[in-house]
Short mmCIF file of C-alpha atoms and ligand atoms in Angstrom, two decimals:
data_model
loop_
_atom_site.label_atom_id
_atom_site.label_comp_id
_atom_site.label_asym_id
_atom_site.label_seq_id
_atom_site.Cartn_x
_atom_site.Cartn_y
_atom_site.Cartn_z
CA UNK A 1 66.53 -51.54 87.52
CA UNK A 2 64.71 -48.09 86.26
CA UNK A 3 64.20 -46.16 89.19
CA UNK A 4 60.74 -45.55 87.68
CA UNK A 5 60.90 -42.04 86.16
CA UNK A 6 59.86 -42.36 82.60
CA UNK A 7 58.77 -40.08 79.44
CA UNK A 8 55.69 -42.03 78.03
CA UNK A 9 56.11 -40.98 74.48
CA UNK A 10 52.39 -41.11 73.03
CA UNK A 11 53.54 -41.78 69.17
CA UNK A 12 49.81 -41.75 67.95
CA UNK A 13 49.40 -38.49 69.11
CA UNK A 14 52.48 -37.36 67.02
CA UNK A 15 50.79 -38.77 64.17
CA UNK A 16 47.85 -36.77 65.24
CA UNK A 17 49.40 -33.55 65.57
CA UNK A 18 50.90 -34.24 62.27
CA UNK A 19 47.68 -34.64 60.30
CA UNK A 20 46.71 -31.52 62.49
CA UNK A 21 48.98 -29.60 60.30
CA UNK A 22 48.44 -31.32 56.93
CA UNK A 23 44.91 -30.76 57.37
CA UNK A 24 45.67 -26.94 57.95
CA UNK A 25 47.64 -26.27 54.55
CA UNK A 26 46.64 -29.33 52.45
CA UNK A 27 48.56 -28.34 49.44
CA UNK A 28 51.60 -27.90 51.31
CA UNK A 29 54.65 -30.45 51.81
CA UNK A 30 55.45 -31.29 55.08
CA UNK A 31 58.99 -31.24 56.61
CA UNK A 32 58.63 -32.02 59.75
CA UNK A 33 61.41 -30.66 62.49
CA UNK A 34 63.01 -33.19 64.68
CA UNK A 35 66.08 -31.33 65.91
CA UNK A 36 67.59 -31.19 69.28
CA UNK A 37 66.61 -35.34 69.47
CA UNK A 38 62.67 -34.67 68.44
CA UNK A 39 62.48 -31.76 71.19
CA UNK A 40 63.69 -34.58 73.60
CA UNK A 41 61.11 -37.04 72.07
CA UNK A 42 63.92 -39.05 70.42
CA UNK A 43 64.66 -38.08 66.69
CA UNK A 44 64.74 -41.43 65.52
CA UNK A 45 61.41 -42.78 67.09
CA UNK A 46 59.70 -39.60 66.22
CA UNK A 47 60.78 -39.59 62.62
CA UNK A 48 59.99 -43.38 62.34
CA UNK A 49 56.30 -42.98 63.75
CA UNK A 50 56.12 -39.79 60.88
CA UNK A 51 56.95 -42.04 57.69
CA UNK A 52 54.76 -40.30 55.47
CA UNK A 53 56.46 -37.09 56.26
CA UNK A 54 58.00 -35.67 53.04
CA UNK A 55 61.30 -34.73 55.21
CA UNK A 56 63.28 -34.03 58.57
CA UNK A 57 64.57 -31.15 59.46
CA UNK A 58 67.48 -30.75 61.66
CA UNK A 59 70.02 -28.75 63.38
CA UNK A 60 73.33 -30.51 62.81
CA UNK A 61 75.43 -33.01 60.91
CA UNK A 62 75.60 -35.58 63.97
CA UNK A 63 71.41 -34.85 63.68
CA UNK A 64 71.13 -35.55 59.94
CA UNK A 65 74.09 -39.06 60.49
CA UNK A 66 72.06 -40.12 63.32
CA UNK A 67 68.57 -40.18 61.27
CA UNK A 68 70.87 -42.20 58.44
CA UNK A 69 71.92 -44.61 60.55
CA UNK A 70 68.32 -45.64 61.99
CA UNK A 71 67.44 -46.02 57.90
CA UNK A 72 65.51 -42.64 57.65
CA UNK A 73 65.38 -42.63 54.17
CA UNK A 74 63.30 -39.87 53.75
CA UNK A 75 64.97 -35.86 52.64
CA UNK A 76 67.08 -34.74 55.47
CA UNK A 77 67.09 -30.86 55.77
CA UNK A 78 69.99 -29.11 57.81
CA UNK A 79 68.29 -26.10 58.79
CA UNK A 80 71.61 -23.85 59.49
CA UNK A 81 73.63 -25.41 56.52
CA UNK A 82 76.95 -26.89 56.89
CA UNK A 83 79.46 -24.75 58.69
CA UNK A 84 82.35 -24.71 56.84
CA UNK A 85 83.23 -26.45 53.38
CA UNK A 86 85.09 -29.40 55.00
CA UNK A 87 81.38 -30.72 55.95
CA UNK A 88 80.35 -30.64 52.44
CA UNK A 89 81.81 -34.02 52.32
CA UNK A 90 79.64 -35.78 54.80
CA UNK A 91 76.49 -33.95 54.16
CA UNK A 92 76.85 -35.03 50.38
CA UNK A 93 77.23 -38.47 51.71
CA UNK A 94 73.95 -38.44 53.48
CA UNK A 95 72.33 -37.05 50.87
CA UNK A 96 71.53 -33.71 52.87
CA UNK A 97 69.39 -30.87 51.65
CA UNK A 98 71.15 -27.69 52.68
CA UNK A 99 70.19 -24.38 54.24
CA UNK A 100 72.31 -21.74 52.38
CA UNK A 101 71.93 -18.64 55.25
CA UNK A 102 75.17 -16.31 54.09
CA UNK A 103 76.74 -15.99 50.50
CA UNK A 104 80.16 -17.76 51.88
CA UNK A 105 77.80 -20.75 51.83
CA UNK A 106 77.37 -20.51 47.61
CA UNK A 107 81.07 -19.84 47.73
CA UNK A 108 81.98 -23.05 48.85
CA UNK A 109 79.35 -24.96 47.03
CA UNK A 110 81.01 -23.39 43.92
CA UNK A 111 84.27 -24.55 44.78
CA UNK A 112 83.39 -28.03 45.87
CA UNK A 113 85.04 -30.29 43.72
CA UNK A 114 83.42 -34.02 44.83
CA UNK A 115 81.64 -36.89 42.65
CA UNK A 116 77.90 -37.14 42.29
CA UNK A 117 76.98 -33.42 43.77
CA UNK A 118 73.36 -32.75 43.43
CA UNK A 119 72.44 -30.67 46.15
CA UNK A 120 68.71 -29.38 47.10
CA UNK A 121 69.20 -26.17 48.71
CA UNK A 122 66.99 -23.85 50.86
CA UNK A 123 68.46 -20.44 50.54
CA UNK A 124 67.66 -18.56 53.55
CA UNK A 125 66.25 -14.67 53.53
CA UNK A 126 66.45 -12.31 56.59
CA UNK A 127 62.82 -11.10 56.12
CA UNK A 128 63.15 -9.13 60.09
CA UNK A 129 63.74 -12.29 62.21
CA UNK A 130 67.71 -10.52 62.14
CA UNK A 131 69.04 -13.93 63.16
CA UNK A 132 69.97 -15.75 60.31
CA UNK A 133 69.94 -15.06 56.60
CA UNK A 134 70.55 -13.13 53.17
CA UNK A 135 69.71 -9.54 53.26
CA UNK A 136 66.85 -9.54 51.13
CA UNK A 137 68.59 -7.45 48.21
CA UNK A 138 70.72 -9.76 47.73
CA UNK A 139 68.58 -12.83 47.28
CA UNK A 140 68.37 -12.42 43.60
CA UNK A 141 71.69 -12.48 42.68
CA UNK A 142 72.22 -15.26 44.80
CA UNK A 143 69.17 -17.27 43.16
CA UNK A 144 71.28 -16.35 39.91
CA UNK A 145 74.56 -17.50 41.04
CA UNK A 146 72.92 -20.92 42.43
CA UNK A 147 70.97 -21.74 39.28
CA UNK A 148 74.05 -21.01 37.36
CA UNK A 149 75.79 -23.81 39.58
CA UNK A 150 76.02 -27.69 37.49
CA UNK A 151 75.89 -29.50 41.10
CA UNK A 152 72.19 -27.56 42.20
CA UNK A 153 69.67 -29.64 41.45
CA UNK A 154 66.71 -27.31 43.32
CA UNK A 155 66.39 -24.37 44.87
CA UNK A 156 63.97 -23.14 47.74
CA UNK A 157 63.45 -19.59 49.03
CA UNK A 158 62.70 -20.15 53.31
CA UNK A 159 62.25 -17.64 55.78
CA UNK A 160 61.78 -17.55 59.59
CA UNK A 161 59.11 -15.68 61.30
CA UNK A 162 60.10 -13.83 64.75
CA UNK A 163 56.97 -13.36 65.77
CA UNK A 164 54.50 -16.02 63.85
CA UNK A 165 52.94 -16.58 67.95
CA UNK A 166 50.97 -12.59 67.94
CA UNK A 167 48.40 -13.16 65.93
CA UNK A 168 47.68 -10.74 63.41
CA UNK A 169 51.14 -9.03 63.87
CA UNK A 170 51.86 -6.71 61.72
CA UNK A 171 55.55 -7.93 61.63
CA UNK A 172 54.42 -10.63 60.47
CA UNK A 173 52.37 -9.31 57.51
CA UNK A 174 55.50 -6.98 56.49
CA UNK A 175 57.66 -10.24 56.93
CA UNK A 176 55.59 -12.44 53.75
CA UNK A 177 55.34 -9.05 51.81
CA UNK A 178 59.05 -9.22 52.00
CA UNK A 179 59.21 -12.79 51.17
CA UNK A 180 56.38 -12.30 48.58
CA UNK A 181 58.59 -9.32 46.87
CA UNK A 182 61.50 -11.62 46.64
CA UNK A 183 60.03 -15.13 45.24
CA UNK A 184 60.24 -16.24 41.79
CA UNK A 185 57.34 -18.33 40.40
CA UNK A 186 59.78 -20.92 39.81
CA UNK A 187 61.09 -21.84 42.99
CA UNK A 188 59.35 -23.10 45.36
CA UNK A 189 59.23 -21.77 49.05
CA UNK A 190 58.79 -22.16 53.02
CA UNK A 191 58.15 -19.90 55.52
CA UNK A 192 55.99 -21.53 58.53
CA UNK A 193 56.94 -23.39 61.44
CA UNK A 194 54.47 -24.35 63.95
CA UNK A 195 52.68 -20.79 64.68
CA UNK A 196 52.66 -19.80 60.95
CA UNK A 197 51.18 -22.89 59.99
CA UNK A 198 48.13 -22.06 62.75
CA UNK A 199 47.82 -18.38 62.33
CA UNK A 200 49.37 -17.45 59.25
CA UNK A 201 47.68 -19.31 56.33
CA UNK A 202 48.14 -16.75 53.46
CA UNK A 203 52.05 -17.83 54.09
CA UNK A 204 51.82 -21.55 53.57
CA UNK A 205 53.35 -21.65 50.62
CA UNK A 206 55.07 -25.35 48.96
CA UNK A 207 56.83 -26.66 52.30
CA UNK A 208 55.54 -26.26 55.75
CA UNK A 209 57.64 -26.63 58.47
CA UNK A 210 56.44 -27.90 61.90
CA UNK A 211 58.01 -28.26 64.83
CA UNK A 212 56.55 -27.61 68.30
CA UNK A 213 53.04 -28.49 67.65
CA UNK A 214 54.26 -32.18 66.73
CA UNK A 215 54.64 -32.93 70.09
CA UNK A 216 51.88 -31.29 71.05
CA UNK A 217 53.03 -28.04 73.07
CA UNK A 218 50.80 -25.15 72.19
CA UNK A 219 53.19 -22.66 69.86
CA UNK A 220 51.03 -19.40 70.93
CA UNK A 221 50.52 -18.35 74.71
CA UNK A 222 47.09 -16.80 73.30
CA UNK A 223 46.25 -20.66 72.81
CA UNK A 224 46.28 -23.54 74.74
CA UNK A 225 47.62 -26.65 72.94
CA UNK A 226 43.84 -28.19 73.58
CA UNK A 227 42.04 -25.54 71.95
CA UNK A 228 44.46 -26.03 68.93
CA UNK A 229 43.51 -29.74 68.84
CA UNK A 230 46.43 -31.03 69.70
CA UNK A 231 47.71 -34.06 71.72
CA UNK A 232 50.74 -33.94 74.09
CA UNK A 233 53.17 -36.21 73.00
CA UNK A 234 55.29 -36.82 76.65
CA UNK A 235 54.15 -37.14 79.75
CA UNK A 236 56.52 -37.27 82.21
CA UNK A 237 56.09 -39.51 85.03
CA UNK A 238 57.68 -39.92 88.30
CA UNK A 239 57.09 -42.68 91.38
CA UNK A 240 56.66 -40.94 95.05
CA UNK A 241 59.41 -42.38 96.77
CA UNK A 242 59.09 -41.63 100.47
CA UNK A 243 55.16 -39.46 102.19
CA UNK A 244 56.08 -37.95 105.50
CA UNK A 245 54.58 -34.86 107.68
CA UNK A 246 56.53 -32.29 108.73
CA UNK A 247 54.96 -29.65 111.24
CA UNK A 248 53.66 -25.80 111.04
CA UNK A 249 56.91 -23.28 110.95
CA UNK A 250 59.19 -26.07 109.38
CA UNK A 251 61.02 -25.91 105.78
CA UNK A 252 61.52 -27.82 103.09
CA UNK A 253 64.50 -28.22 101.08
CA UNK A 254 67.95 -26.73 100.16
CA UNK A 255 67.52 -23.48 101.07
CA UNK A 256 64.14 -23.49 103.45
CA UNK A 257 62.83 -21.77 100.48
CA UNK A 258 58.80 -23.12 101.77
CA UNK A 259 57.74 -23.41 105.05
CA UNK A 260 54.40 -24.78 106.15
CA UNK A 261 51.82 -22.52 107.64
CA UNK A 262 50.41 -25.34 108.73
CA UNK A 263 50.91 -29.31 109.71
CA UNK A 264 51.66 -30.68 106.33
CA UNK A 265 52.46 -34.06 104.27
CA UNK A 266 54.79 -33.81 101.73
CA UNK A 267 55.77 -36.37 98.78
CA UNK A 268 58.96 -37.09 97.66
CA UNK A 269 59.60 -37.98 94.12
CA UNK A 270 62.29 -39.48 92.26
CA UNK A 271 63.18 -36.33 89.52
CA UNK A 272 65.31 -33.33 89.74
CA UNK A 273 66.79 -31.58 87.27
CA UNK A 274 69.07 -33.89 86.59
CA UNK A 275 66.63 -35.27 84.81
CA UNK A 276 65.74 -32.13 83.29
CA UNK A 277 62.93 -30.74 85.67
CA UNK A 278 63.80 -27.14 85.57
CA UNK A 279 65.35 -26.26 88.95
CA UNK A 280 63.80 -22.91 89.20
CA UNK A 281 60.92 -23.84 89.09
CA UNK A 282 58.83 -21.81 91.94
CA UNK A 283 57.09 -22.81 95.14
CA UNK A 284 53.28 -23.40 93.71
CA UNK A 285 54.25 -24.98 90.21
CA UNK A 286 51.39 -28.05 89.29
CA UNK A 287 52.43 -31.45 89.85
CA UNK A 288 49.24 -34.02 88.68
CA UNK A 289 48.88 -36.74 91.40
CA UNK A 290 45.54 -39.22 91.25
CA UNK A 291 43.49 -37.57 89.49
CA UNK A 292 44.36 -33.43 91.61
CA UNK A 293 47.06 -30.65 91.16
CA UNK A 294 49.24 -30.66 93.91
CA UNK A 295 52.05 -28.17 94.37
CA UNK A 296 55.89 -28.24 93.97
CA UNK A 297 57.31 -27.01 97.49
CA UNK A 298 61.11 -25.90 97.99
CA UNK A 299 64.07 -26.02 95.93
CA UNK A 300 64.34 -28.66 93.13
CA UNK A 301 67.39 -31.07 94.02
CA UNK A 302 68.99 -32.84 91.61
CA UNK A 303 67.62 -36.06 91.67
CA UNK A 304 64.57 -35.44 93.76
CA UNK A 305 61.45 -32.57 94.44
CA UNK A 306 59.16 -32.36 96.83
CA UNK A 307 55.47 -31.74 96.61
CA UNK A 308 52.74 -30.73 99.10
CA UNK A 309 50.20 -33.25 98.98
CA UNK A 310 48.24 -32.34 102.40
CA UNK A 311 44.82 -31.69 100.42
CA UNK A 312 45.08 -34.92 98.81
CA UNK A 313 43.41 -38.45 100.04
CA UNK A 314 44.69 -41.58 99.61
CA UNK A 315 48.13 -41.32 98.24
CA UNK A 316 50.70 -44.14 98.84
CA UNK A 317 54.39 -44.56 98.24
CA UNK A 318 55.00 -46.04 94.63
CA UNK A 319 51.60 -43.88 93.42
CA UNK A 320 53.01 -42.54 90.23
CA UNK A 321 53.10 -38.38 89.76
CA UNK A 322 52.99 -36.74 86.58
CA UNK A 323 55.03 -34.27 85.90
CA UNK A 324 53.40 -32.61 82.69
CA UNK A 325 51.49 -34.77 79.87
CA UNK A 326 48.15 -35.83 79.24
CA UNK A 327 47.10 -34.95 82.36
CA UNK A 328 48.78 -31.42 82.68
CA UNK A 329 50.03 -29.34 79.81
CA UNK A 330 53.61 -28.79 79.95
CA UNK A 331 52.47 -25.22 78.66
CA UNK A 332 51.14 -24.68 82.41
CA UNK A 333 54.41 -25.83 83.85
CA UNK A 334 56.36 -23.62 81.68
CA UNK A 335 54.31 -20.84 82.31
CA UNK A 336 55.03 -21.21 86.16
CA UNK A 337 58.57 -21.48 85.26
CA UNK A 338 58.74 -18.65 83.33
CA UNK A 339 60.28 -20.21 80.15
CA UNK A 340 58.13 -22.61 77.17
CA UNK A 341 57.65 -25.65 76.50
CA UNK A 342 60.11 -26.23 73.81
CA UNK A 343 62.10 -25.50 76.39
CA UNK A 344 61.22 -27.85 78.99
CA UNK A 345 60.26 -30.59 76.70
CA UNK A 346 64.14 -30.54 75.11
CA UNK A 347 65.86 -30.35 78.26
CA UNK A 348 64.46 -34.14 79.55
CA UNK A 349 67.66 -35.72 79.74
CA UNK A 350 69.21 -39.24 78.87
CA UNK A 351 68.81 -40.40 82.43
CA UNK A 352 64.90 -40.53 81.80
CA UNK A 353 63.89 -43.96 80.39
CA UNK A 354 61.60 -43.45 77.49
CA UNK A 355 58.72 -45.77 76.96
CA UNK A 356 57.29 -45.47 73.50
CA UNK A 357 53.53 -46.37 73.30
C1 PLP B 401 63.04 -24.98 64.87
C2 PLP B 401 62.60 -24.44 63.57
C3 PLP B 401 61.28 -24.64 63.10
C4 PLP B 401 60.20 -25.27 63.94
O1 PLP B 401 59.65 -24.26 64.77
P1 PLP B 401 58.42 -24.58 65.74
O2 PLP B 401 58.07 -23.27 66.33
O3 PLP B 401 58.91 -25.55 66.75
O4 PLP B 401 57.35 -25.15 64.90
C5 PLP B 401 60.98 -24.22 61.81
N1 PLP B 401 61.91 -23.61 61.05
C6 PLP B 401 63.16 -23.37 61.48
C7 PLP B 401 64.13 -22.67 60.58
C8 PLP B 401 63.54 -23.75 62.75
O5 PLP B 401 64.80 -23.51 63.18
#
């Protein structure tokens, strides 16, 4: 028996979200990013609901095999390439398009020796993100070498923006006049994920890559995911197991971190961060119960929290809290947690049942 703590996973506002960025760069092919299990949305189900997606983009080789196995037929991207030449092998097997991030990477494609190679690859440029990537002098030799190669069917200059979220950064704009330097007319390119696609539409250019805003999580603090038009994708619900009061001058929780000023009720509900619900999250962080914000009190355990609910009427045992969602933008949690929410949207873990609507 499910103890009642689910992730309703809206799928029709994934589709939503994904016509929201279609509809910003029109002439633009869409590879939509479904790592880390569809930033905990579930990879499969995500990419399923997205079938007129022109790809999937993800982070490993057990990603990419996953996606394969649920009959994801669609081009599989592996956005850091394959990590040594042994996993050439497997990723030719899927059919994988590759990131190329380091010249080793061409190395190894031009020593791979196995039938029916005809490998799509992204080659990556270090425009000032500094995390992955060819310096950009070296990009056109490396375009040279990889065009000279039999088993390269296509090539396609990426980049990564650091800071895509500032709009009207000038690192940014010195980031596509980079890119812009480097491209040849004859290969095509990608340089946005989520905040790029929003703010930066000079940089659209043949592939778009979105990731965040899929699931409806706003990719900018300067904008809420609303006022980019976009529908959250989880909401993360939890039953209140067990309403008592406790009195003025007592504490709640591991640690007494809250005490009541005054006579209080407090609701118990069934998530921790076991389940992923970040455990620092602070005294005061929104918790949506019928219809009103109440307020996380005390340490988060791992299986349970506790939430003031003294201000609200009419709340029973079994009434169903939500932890962020349609109701409360996991943007506003995060915020109060002092992290995003990629990163609290990714960290729901396996022991939350996901319903798909
Ligand atoms: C994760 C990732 C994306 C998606 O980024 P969002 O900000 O979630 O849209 C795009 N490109 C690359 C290379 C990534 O690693």
């Amino acid at each position: 028996m499910s103890r009642g703590t689910q992730a309703i996973i809206h799928l029709d506002a994934v589709q939503h979200n994904f016509s929201v960025a279609h509809s910003l760069a029109p002439n633009s092919k869409r590879m939509a990013v479904v790592k880390a299990d569809g930033y905990g949305h579930g990879a499969q189900q995500i990419s399923k609901a997205l079938h007129n997606s022109d790809g999937f983009a993800v982070a490993t080789l057990a990603e990419a095999e996953a996606l394969h196995i649920a009959g994801i037929n669609q081009n599989k991207l592996l956005l850091e390439g394959v990590a040594n030449p042994d996993q050439l092998q497997k990723a030719n097997d899927l059919n994988l398009w590759l990131v190329v991030h380091k010249l080793e990477q061409i190395d190894w494609l031009t020593a791979c020796s196995l039938p029916n190679q005809h490998w799509n690859v992204w080659l990556k440029v270090d425009t000032g993100m500094h995390r992955l990537g060819l310096p950009p002098n070296s990009v056109p030799a490396a375009l040279t070498a990889l065009s000279e190669l039999e088993t390269v069917a296509s090539v396609t200059l990426m980049t990564h923006f650091a800071r895509a979220d500032e709009i009207g950064n000038a690192h940014t704009q010195r980031q596509i006049q980079l890119f812009n330097s480097l491209t040849d007319k004859a290969c095509e390119t990608s340089l946005c994920n989520s905040p790029g696609i929003f703010f930066w539409p000079e940089a659209h250019g043949s592939w778009i890559r979105p990731g965040i805003m899929l699931y409806g999580a706003s990719p900018s603090a300067d904008k809420t995911a609303k006022e980019l038009g976009l529908k959250p994708a989880m909401t993360l619900n939890s039953p209140i197991i067990d309403i008592h009061q406790i009195k003025a001058g007592e504490s709640v929780g591991y640690g007494g971190r809250w005490t009541a000023k005054s006579d209080s009720v407090i609701a118990t509900l069934a998530i921790g961060y076991g389940d992923g619900y970040p455990r620092h999250a602070p005294n005061n962080t929104p918790v949506w119960i019928n219809g009103k914000i109440a307020k996380l009190v005390g340490t988060v355990s791992m299986d349970m929290l506790c939430v003031d609910i003294s201000n609200l009427e009419e709340v029973q045992c079994g009434d169903i809290a939500e932890l962020w969602g349609a109701n409360l933008p996991v943007d506003e949690v995060a915020k109060h947690c002092g992290t995003i929410g990629y990163e609290l949207l990714t960290r729901v873990m396996p022991r939350v049942e996901k319903v798909y609507l």
